[in-house]
Amino acid sequence: MTRPILARIDTAAFRHNYLVAKRHAGAARAWAVVKANAYGHGLLPCAEAVRDVADGFALLEISEALGLRAAGFTQPILMLEGFFAEDDLRLAAAHDISVVIHSQAQLALLELLELERPLNVGLKFNTGMNRLGFLPQQAPALLARLRASGKVGQITLMTHFANADDTGIAAQLACFEGIAADSGLPCSVANSAALLRFPQAQRDWVRPGIMLYGGSPMPDLNTAAALGLRPVMSLASRIIGVQSLQPGESVGYGSLFRAERPTRVGVVACGYADGYPRHAPSGTPILVNGQRSRTLGRVSMDMLACELTDLAADVGSSVTLWGEGLAADEVASAAGTVSYELFCALAPRVPVVLG
Ligand SMILES: *Cc1c(COP(=O)(O)O)cnc(C)c1O
């Protein structure tokens, strides 16, 4: 018998969420952001689910971009951090993959190489995030160099917001506007939070990521369900042991949970080696047989404990760690993180089923 843990990936929900993003995007086109193996969900199954509706895909790894081309995807594909070395750049050009250019080093390499065909480029500006991108005042010179190189086709101006999920985008958008206004070039600025909150940020291309996976980009303002998003990943397992604790007895490493009353404890086949966050404290929500319960004590490598007192549950009962019936955002919030991190941390040892 195999260990009962399982991640179910609902690709129909991914498609549904992409169509929700498209509705918010209005006339703009939407790159489905599928970096990091589609946020841990599996690149090809997710891409397949939107094959006939996706305007494009955005990711970071050239191998994954080539995987999409090999699987017959003909849409625009954008490398969000561009190329890291000569080989990436040659492959991108050969397979009609668009690249972000955010640094002088990338620009210099582009000028140097002979390419099979012109490359579509996302020219990235730093408007306050201070992560990647050129300074806005460099725009005219950069555009002149790109055009003079003879190696670029379409140029799209890009920036990325630091606070689209809370204080907003006004200052960064105004800064970007200074470059974009009279360039006549297509623009792309919005991640999921900006797409959902700021209609003025839609422009020509939007870049939704987390919302496609049924996570809310601002769970404190809007739950994913309130945004009409459906969970894509459900992490499920079973109770493999039951303990009865007397008052004063504890469970797990460090004895972090101590019973104050007679307590039935369920031991779940899921631990941090499966991707469940070790820092999730006692009280993190969990579903047992569809009933809401809470975790107890410290998460260990292969197991965690949960409250069964007053629940109809026993060895073999089904458990949902997150997904259908329990938003990943809720679990993430209890564990002091975001659903992005839970999804991306799903461990390779967890079997994945589609549907
Ligand atoms: C990851 C990423 C996105 C998607 O962000 P979400 O918050 O997941 O919607 C958009 N743009 C860039 C440049 C990114 O790296």
XYZ file of N, CA and C and ligand atoms in Angstrom, residues 33 35 39 80 124 160 191-192 207-210 340, ligand 1:
54
model
N 0.921 33.440 -16.120
C 2.242 33.298 -15.500
C 2.364 31.876 -14.938
N 5.521 30.380 -14.206
C 6.886 30.139 -13.704
C 6.851 29.119 -12.570
N 3.657 27.431 -10.530
C 3.502 27.620 -9.084
C 3.313 26.260 -8.387
N 10.426 36.028 -18.130
C 10.237 37.180 -17.238
C 11.535 37.790 -16.725
N 12.260 46.325 -19.434
C 11.752 46.452 -18.061
C 12.343 47.648 -17.340
N 7.006 46.530 -12.726
C 6.389 45.615 -11.754
C 6.142 46.392 -10.467
N 0.277 42.592 -12.307
C 0.216 41.225 -11.774
C -1.238 40.975 -11.326
N -1.479 39.856 -10.626
C -2.867 39.544 -10.232
C -3.490 40.662 -9.411
N -0.384 40.255 -16.460
C 0.458 39.114 -16.091
C -0.076 38.422 -14.830
N -1.270 37.825 -14.906
C -1.808 37.159 -13.718
C -1.064 35.866 -13.405
N -0.746 35.693 -12.129
C -0.119 34.452 -11.666
C -0.990 33.791 -10.624
N -0.848 34.222 -9.377
C -1.469 33.501 -8.253
C -2.968 33.298 -8.434
N 1.246 31.351 -2.294
C 2.311 31.136 -3.286
C 3.346 30.133 -2.749
C 5.461 36.272 -10.835
C 5.228 37.495 -11.626
C 3.932 37.924 -11.910
C 2.697 37.252 -11.351
O 2.462 37.736 -10.052
P 1.184 37.246 -9.202
O 1.272 38.041 -7.949
O 1.382 35.793 -8.950
O -0.003 37.532 -10.026
C 3.783 39.028 -12.731
N 4.862 39.691 -13.222
C 6.130 39.310 -12.943
C 7.269 40.078 -13.503
C 6.355 38.212 -12.126
O 7.612 37.836 -11.855
